Structure formats: C-alpha cells, structure tokens
Amino acid sequence: MLKRSLSFILCLAFLLVMAPGALAAGEYLVVTLEPGDSVYGLCQSFGIDYNAQKYEIMRLNGFENEFQMSNLGVGSVILLPPPVQIVSNVIYDSFGQDEIAFYVVPYVIQPGDSITNIYQRWGLNYEPVYALICALNGVDSLNWLTVGATYYLPTTGNNVYTDSFVTVLAHVVRPGETALSIFSGYGIDYYRYAGILWAFNAGVDLTDLRVGQKVMIPVV
C-alpha cells in the first residue's frame, strides 16, 4: 500500500479542535443579477440546493429574512455558496482495493435544524451513523444542536457542498495487518492521531482487528 500525505486532514485535528463556527472559507460564487434572475433560479442553474443552503445564503449576504432575497433588483450582487462538488472515483483509483465509504462535511447549524431534518434534506437516514456523528463531534447526544456551531457530518458525494470535505475509505483488514500498519501505510501517525482515528471507527476495537473487518481511513 502506498504511503499517503494527509497534510489537510492531519492539520485536521480540525475535527476535534477547530472552534465552533470556524469553517474554512472556501470559494463563493459572486453573481450580478440580470433581468429575470432570482436567487432560487440561480441556485437551480448552479446546482445549489436552495432549501438546504438558504440560511447560508442569508448569512453570506447579511439578510435578516428570506423575503429580502425575493426583492433584489437587476444589478444587485449576491454571494452564493459553492455548487455541489462532483467527486469522481477515478481520483481515488490509486488507493488500490480500498473503496470510498462516505464523506465528512462541516455543517453550520441553522435555526430550526435538527439531525433528523438535516439528513432528511439530504435524503439519508442518520440513525446508522448516530454513534459516528457523536464521536466526531465529541458529544453524547444529538437531541440539542447549537445554532451557529459547526458539526462534522458523514454524508454521500451528492451532498458535498464545500471544498473542506474529508473522504473516508473503507479498508478490509488482511492477514497480518494491524491498525498501526494500516494507518502507517497511509502516512498517518497512529499514536499521534489515535483520538481522531478511533472517532472515525466508532464501535470498532482498533487494538483487536479481525481479518475481513472494515477500518475507516480519513484521507483528502
């Protein structure tokens, strides 16, 4: 297995030590409204989920309510979040037999959000990854979410809206492999980042791996 540099993710202590709300800036679309334009229509044309992103659009542009977005005149300049990022499996061909299991994205909690409705908007069920979400965010429960706080949520490639996502590979344990040898093969210092790696493998005992068991490996 080739060694991999994790300069982003393992600067990535981002998962557990980044201050709430400290989301990486990323790139935003700067759009000047032309006749017939609307914020909703622009989102559709750029592949942006308006319903999922409207609070982010309001925040970016300093709007206090959704009504303001429907009253913009021709020539108004508006910022829009990045469109959906298409992630090709071809990029990861060099990872050998390891397959992409899921992605983790930073998500800023908006008024009215709950884990249930966030995942409903994404067309996903959060229950199978409940323990993983808690582990990644250092919480015991998801019953109460703090508005404005950044949570790190596992999702599919269809819901990657930011360039700050992390790809998580599923590695099937082979005879003779240990957690140390697996992560070392990707250039990850197991001892230094043990807390993060155990979080990604919630429910798996990394000290007692079995052949055929899956280990989750966070990469860029």
Short mmCIF file of N, CA and C in Angstrom, two decimals, residues 8-19 22-23 104-106 136 150 152 164-166 196 200:
data_model
loop_
_atom_site.label_atom_id
_atom_site.label_comp_id
_atom_site.label_asym_id
_atom_site.label_seq_id
_atom_site.Cartn_x
_atom_site.Cartn_y
_atom_site.Cartn_z
N PHE A 8 -3.78 17.94 4.73
CA PHE A 8 -5.01 18.65 5.08
C PHE A 8 -5.67 18.05 6.31
N ILE A 9 -5.94 16.74 6.23
CA ILE A 9 -6.73 16.16 7.31
C ILE A 9 -5.98 16.11 8.62
N LEU A 10 -4.68 15.99 8.56
CA LEU A 10 -3.97 15.87 9.81
C LEU A 10 -3.36 17.20 10.22
N CYS A 11 -3.71 18.16 9.56
CA CYS A 11 -3.76 19.50 10.06
C CYS A 11 -5.16 19.45 10.62
N LEU A 12 -5.76 18.38 10.31
CA LEU A 12 -7.16 18.08 10.57
C LEU A 12 -7.45 17.87 12.01
N ALA A 13 -6.58 17.93 12.82
CA ALA A 13 -7.05 17.94 14.16
C ALA A 13 -8.25 18.86 14.08
N PHE A 14 -8.57 19.38 12.86
CA PHE A 14 -9.75 20.21 12.61
C PHE A 14 -11.00 19.55 13.15
N LEU A 15 -11.08 18.25 13.15
CA LEU A 15 -12.33 17.62 13.55
C LEU A 15 -12.64 17.82 15.02
N LEU A 16 -11.61 17.83 15.85
CA LEU A 16 -11.88 17.87 17.28
C LEU A 16 -11.43 19.15 17.95
N VAL A 17 -10.60 19.96 17.27
CA VAL A 17 -10.11 21.14 17.96
C VAL A 17 -10.49 22.44 17.29
N MET A 18 -11.04 22.40 16.07
CA MET A 18 -11.45 23.65 15.44
C MET A 18 -12.59 24.27 16.24
N ALA A 19 -12.50 25.57 16.49
CA ALA A 19 -13.54 26.25 17.25
C ALA A 19 -14.85 26.20 16.49
N ALA A 22 -15.80 27.93 12.96
CA ALA A 22 -14.58 28.31 12.24
C ALA A 22 -14.45 27.52 10.95
N LEU A 23 -15.46 27.56 10.13
CA LEU A 23 -15.48 26.82 8.88
C LEU A 23 -14.53 27.45 7.89
N VAL A 104 -17.11 13.30 4.99
CA VAL A 104 -17.47 14.08 6.17
C VAL A 104 -17.39 15.55 5.79
N VAL A 105 -18.48 16.28 6.04
CA VAL A 105 -18.52 17.69 5.69
C VAL A 105 -18.77 18.54 6.95
N PRO A 106 -18.19 19.73 7.00
CA PRO A 106 -18.52 20.66 8.09
C PRO A 106 -19.86 21.33 7.78
N LEU A 136 -17.39 12.01 16.29
CA LEU A 136 -16.67 13.04 15.53
C LEU A 136 -16.82 14.42 16.15
N THR A 150 -20.39 24.49 14.30
CA THR A 150 -20.05 23.63 13.18
C THR A 150 -20.02 22.18 13.64
N TYR A 152 -19.51 18.11 12.26
CA TYR A 152 -18.91 17.33 11.19
C TYR A 152 -19.78 16.12 10.94
N SER A 164 -14.02 21.70 1.81
CA SER A 164 -13.38 21.30 3.07
C SER A 164 -13.77 19.89 3.50
N PHE A 165 -14.29 19.10 2.56
CA PHE A 165 -14.73 17.76 2.95
C PHE A 165 -13.55 16.81 3.12
N VAL A 166 -13.81 15.73 3.85
CA VAL A 166 -12.83 14.66 4.04
C VAL A 166 -13.42 13.38 3.45
N ILE A 196 -8.63 10.87 16.93
CA ILE A 196 -9.38 11.11 15.70
C ILE A 196 -9.69 9.80 14.99
N PHE A 200 -13.38 8.02 13.98
CA PHE A 200 -13.85 7.57 12.68
C PHE A 200 -14.25 6.10 12.69
#
